[in-house]
mmCIF file with all atom_site columns, C-alpha atoms in Angstrom:
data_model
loop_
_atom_site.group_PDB
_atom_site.id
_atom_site.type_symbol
_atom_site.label_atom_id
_atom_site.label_alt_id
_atom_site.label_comp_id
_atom_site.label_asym_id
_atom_site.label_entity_id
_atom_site.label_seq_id
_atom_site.pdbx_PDB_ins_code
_atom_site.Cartn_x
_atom_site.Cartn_y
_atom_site.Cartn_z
_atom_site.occupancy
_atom_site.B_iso_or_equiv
_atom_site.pdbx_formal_charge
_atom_site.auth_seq_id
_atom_site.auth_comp_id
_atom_site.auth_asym_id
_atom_site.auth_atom_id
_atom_site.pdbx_PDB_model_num
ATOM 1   C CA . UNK A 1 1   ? 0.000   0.000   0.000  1.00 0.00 ? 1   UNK A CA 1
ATOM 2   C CA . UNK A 1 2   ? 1.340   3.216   -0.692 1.00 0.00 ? 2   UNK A CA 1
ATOM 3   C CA . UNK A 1 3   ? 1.942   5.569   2.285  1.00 0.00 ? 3   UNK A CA 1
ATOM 4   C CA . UNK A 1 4   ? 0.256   8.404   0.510  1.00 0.00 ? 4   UNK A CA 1
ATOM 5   C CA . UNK A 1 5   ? -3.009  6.418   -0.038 1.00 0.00 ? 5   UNK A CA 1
ATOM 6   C CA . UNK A 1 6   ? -5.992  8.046   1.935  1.00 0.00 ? 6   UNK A CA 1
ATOM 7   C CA . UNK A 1 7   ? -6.837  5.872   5.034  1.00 0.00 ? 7   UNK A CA 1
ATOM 8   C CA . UNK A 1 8   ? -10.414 5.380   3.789  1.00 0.00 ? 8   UNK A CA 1
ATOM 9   C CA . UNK A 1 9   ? -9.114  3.451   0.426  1.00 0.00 ? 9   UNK A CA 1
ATOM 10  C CA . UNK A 1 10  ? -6.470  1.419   2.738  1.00 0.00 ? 10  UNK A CA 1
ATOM 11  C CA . UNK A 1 11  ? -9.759  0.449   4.944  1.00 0.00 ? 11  UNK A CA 1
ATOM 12  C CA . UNK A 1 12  ? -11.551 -0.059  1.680  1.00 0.00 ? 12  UNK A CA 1
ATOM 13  C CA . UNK A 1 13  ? -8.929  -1.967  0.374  1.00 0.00 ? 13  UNK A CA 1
ATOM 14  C CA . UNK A 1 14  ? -8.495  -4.168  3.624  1.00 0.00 ? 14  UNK A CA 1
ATOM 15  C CA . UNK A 1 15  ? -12.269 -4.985  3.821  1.00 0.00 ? 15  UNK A CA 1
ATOM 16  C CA . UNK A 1 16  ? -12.248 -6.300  0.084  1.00 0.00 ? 16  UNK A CA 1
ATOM 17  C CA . UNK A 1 17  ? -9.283  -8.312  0.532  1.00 0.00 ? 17  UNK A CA 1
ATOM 18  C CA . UNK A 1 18  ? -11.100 -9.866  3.484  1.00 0.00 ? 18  UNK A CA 1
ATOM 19  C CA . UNK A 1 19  ? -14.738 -10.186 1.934  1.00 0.00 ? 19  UNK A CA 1
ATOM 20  C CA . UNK A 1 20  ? -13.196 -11.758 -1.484 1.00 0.00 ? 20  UNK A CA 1
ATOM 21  C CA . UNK A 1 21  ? -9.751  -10.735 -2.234 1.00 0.00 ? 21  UNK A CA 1
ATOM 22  C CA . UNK A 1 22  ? -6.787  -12.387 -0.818 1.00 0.00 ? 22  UNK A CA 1
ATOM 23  C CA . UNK A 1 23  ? -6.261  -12.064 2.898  1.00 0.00 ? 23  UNK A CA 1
ATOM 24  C CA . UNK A 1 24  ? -2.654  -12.903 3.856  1.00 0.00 ? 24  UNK A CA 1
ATOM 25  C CA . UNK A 1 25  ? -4.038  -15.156 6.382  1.00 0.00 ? 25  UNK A CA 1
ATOM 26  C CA . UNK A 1 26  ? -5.763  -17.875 3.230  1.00 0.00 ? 26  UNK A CA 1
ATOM 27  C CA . UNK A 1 27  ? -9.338  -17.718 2.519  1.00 0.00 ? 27  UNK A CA 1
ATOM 28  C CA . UNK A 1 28  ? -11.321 -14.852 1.867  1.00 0.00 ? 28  UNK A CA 1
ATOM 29  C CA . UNK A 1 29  ? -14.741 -15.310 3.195  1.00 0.00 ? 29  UNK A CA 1
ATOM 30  C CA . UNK A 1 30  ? -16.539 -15.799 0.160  1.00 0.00 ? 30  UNK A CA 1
ATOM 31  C CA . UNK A 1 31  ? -14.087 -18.068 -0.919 1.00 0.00 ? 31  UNK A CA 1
ATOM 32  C CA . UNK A 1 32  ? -14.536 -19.990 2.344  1.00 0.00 ? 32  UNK A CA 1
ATOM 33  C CA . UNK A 1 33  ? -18.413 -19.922 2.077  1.00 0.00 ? 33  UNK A CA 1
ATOM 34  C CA . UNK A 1 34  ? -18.299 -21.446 -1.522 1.00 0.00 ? 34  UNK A CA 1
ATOM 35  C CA . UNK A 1 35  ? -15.597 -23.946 -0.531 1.00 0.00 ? 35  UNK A CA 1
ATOM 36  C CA . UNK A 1 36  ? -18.495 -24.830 2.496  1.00 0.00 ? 36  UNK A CA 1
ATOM 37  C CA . UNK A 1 37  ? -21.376 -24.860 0.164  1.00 0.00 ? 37  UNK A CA 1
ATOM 38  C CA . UNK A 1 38  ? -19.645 -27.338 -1.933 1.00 0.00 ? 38  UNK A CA 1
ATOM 39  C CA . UNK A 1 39  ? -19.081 -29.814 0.517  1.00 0.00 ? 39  UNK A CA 1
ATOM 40  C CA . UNK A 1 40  ? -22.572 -30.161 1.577  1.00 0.00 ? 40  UNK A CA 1
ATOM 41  C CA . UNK A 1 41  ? -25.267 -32.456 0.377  1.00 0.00 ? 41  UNK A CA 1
ATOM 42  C CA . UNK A 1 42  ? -27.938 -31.230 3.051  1.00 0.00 ? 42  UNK A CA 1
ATOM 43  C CA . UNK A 1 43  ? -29.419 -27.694 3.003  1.00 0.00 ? 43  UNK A CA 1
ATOM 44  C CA . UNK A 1 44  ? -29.845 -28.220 6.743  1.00 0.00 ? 44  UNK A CA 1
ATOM 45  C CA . UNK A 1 45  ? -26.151 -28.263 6.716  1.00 0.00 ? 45  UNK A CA 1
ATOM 46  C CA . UNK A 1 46  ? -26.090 -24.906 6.597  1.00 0.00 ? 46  UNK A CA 1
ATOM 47  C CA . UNK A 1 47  ? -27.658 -23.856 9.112  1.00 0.00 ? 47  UNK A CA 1
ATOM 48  C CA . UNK A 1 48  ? -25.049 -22.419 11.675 1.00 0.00 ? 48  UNK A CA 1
ATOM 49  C CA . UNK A 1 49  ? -22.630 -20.907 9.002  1.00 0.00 ? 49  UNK A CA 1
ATOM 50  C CA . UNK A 1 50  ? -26.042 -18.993 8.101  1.00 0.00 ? 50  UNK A CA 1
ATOM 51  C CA . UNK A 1 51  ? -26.313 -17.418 10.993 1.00 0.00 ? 51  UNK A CA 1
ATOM 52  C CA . UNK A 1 52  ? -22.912 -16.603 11.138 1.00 0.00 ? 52  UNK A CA 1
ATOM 53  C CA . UNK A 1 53  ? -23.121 -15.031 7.470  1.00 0.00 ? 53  UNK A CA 1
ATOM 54  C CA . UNK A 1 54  ? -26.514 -13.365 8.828  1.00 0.00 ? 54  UNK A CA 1
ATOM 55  C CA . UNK A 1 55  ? -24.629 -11.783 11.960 1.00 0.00 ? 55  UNK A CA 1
ATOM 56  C CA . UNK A 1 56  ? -22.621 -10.037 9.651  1.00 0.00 ? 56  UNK A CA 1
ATOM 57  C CA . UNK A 1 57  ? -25.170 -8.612  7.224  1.00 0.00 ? 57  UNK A CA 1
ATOM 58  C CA . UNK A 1 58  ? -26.672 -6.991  10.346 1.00 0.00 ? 58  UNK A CA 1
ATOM 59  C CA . UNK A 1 59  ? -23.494 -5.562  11.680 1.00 0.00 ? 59  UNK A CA 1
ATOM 60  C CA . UNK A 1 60  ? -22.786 -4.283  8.114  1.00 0.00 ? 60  UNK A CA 1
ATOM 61  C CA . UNK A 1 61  ? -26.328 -3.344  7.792  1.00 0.00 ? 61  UNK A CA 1
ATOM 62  C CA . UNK A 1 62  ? -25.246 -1.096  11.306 1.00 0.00 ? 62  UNK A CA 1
ATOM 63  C CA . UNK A 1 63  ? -22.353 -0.008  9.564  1.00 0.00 ? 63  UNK A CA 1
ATOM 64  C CA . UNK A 1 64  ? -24.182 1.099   6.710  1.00 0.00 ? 64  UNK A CA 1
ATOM 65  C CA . UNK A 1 65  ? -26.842 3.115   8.735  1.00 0.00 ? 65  UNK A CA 1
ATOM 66  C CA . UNK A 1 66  ? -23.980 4.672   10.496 1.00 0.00 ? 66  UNK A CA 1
ATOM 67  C CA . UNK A 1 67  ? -22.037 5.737   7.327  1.00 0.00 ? 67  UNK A CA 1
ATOM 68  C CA . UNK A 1 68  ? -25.319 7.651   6.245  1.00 0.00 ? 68  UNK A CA 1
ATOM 69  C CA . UNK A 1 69  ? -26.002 9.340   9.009  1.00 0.00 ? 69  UNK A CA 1
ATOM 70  C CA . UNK A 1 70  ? -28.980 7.507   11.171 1.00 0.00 ? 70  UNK A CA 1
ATOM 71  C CA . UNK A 1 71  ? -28.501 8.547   14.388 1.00 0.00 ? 71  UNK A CA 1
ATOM 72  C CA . UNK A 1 72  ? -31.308 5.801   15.605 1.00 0.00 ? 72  UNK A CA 1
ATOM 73  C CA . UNK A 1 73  ? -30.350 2.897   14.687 1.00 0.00 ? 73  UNK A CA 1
ATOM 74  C CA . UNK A 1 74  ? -28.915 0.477   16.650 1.00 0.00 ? 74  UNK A CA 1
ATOM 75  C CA . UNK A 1 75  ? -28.229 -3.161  17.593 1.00 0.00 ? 75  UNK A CA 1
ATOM 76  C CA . UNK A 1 76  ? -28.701 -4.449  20.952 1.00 0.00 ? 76  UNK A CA 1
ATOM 77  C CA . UNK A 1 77  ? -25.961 -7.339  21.450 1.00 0.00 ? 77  UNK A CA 1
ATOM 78  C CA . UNK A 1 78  ? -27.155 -10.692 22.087 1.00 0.00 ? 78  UNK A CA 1
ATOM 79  C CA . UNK A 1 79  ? -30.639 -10.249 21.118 1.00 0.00 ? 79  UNK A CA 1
ATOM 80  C CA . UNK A 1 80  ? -31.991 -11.450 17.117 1.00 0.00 ? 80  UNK A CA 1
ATOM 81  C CA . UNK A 1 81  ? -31.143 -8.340  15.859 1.00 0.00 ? 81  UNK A CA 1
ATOM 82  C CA . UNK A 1 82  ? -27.545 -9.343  16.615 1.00 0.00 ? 82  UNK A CA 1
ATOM 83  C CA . UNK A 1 83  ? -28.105 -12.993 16.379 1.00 0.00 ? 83  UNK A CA 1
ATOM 84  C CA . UNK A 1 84  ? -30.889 -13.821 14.131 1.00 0.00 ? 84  UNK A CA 1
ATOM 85  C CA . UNK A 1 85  ? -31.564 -17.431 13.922 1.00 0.00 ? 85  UNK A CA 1
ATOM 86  C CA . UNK A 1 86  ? -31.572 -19.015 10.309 1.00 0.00 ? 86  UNK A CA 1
ATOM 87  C CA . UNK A 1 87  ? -33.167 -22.351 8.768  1.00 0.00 ? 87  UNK A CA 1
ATOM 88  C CA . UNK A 1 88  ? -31.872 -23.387 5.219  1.00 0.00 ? 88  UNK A CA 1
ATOM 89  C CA . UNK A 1 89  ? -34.563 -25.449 3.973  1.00 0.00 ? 89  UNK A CA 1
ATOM 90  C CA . UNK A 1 90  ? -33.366 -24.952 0.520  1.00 0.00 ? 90  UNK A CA 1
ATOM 91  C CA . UNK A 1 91  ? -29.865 -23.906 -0.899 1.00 0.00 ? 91  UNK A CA 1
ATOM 92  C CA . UNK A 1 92  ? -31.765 -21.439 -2.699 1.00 0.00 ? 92  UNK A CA 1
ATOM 93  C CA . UNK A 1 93  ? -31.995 -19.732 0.470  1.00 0.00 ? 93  UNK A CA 1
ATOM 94  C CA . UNK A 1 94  ? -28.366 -20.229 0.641  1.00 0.00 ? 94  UNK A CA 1
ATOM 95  C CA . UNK A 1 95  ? -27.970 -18.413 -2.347 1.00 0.00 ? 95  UNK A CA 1
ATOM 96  C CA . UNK A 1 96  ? -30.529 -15.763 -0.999 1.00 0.00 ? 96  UNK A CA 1
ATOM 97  C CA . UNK A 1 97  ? -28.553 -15.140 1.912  1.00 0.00 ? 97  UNK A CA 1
ATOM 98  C CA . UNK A 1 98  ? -24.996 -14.764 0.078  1.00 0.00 ? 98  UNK A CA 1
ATOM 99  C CA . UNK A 1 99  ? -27.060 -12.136 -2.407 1.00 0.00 ? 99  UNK A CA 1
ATOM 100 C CA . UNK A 1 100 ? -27.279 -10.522 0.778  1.00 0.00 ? 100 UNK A CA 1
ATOM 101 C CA . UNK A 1 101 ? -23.789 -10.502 2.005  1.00 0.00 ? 101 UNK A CA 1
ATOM 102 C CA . UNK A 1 102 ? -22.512 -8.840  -1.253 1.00 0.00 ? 102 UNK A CA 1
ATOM 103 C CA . UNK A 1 103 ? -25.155 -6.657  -1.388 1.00 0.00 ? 103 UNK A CA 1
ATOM 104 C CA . UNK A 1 104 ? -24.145 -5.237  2.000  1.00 0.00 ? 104 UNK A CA 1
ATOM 105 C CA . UNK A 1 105 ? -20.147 -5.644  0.238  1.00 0.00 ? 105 UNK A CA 1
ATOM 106 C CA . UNK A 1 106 ? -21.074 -3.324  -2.723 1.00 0.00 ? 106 UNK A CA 1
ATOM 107 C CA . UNK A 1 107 ? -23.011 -0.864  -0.479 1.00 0.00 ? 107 UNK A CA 1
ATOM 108 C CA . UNK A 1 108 ? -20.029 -0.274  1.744  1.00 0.00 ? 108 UNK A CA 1
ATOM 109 C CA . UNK A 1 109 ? -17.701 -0.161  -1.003 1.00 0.00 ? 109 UNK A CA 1
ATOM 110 C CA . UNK A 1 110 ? -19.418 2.542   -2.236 1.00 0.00 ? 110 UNK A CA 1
ATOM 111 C CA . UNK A 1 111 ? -20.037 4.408   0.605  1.00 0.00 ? 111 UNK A CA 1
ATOM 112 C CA . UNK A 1 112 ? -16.533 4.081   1.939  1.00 0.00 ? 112 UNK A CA 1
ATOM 113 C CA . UNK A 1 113 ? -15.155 5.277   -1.259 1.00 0.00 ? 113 UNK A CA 1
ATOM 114 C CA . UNK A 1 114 ? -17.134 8.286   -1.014 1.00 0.00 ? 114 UNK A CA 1
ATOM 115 C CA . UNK A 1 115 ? -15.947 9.502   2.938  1.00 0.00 ? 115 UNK A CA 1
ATOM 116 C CA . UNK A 1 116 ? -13.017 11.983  2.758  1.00 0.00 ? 116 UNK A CA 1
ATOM 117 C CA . UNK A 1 117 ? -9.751  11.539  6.114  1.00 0.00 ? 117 UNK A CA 1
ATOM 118 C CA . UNK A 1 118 ? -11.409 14.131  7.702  1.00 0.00 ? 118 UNK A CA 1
ATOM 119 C CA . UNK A 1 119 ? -14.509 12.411  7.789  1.00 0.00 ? 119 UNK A CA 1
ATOM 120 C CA . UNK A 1 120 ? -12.952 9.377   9.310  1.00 0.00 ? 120 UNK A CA 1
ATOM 121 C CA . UNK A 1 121 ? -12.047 10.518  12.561 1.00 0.00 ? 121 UNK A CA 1
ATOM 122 C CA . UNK A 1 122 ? -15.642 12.446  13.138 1.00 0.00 ? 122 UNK A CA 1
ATOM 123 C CA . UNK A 1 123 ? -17.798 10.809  15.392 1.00 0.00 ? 123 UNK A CA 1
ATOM 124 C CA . UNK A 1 124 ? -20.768 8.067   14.605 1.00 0.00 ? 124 UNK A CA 1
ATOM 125 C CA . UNK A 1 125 ? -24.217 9.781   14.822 1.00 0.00 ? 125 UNK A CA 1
ATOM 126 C CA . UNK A 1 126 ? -25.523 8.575   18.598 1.00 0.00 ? 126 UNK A CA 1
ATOM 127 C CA . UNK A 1 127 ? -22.252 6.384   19.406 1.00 0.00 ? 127 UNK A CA 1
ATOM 128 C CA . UNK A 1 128 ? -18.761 7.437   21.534 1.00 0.00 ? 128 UNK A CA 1
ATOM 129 C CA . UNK A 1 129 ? -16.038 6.694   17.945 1.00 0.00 ? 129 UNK A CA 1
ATOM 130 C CA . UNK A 1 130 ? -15.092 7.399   15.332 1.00 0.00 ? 130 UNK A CA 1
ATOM 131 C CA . UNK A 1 131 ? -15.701 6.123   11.726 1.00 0.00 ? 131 UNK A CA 1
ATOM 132 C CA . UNK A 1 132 ? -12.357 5.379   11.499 1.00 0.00 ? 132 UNK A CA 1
ATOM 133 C CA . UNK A 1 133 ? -12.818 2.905   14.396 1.00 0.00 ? 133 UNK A CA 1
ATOM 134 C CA . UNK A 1 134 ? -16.180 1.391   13.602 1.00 0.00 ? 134 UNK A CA 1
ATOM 135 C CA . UNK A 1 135 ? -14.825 0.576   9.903  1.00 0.00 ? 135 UNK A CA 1
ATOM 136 C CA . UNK A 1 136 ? -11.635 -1.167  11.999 1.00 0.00 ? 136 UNK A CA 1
ATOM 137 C CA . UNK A 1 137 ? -13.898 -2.669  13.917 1.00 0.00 ? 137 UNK A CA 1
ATOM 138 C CA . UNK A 1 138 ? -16.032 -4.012  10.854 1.00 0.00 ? 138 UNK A CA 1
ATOM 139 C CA . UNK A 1 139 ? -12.763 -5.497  9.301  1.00 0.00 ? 139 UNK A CA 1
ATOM 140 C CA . UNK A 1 140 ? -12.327 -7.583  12.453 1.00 0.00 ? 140 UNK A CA 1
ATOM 141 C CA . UNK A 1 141 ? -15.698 -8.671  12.985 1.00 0.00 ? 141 UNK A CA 1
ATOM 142 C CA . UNK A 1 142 ? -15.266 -10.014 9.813  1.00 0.00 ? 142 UNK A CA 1
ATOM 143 C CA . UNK A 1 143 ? -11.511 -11.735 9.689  1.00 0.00 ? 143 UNK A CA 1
ATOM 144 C CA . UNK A 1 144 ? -12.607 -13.013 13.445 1.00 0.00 ? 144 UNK A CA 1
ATOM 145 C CA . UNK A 1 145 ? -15.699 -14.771 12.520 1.00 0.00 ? 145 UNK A CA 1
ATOM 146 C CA . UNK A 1 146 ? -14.343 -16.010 9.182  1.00 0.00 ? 146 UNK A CA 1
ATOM 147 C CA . UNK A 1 147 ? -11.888 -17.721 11.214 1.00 0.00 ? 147 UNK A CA 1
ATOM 148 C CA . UNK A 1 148 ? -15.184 -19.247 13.390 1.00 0.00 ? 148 UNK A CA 1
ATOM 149 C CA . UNK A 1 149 ? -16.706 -20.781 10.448 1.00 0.00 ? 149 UNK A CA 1
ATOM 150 C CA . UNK A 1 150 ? -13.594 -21.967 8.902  1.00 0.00 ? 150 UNK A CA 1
ATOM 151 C CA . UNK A 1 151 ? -12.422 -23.751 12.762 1.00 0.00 ? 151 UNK A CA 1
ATOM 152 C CA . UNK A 1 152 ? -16.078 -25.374 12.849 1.00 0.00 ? 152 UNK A CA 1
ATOM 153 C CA . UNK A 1 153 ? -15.705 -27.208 9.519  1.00 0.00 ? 153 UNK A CA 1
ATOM 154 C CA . UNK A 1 154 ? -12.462 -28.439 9.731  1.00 0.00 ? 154 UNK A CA 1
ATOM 155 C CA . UNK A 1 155 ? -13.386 -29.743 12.602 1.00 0.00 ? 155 UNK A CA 1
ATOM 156 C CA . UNK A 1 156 ? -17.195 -30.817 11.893 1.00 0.00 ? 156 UNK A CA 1
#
């Protein structure tokens, strides 16, 4: 990365190379969800890595609401806004559910792209950070639950 590169593009950057690029730590999670859904004969399978890959949408879907102002939104943690419980009945819903995800991707993309430094290190509307830290904060959400669903099928 070069050192003149605005710290929005570097966080930009960094959450692509997580979401589908090429992570120096392996698998992207995209990459890891396809590599899942190909090993499984059983919609049902699917089942707890959806509500993993749902957990996400909604904190991106916070993340989002932040980025464009909404001072009301929020997430309460532990409750089905945070955790909202999913049942694959068909891998169309699978499918569904990864539309989703990279909707979420391309909205933040986009939004990200369009926030300036200065911006960064204002304050999210009805919280005590900064964008800057909420976007960090996103890119480890993600890398650390990636790493869940990757741990629970090796080992499944």
């Amino acid at each position: 990365m070069s050192g003149n590169k605005p710290r929005y593009e570097s966080l930009c950057d960094q959450l692509q190379a997580v979401f589908d690029g090429e992570p120096w730590y392996g698998d992207s999670l995209i990459a890891k969800l396809e590599m899942i859904r190909a090993e499984v004969e059983e919609p049902s399978d699917l089942n707890k890595t959806a509500s993993y890959v749902q957990h996400l949408i909604n904190w991106r879907q916070f993340v989002i609401k932040k980025l464009i102002g909404d001072i009301d939104f929020d997430i309460t943690l532990n409750t089905t806004a945070d955790w909202t419980d999913i049942n694959i009945e068909h891998f169309e819903a699978w499918d569904h559910l990864l539309e989703l995800l990279r909707d979420t991707q391309n909205q933040l993309v986009t939004l990200i792209r369009s926030l300036s430094n200065e911006v960064l290190i204002k304050q999210v509307p009805g919280k005590d950070y900064s964008f800057e830290h909420m976007l960090h904060g996103l890119i480890q959400h993600e890398v650390y639950h990636t790493g869940q669903i990757a741990v629970y099928w090796k080992n499944r």
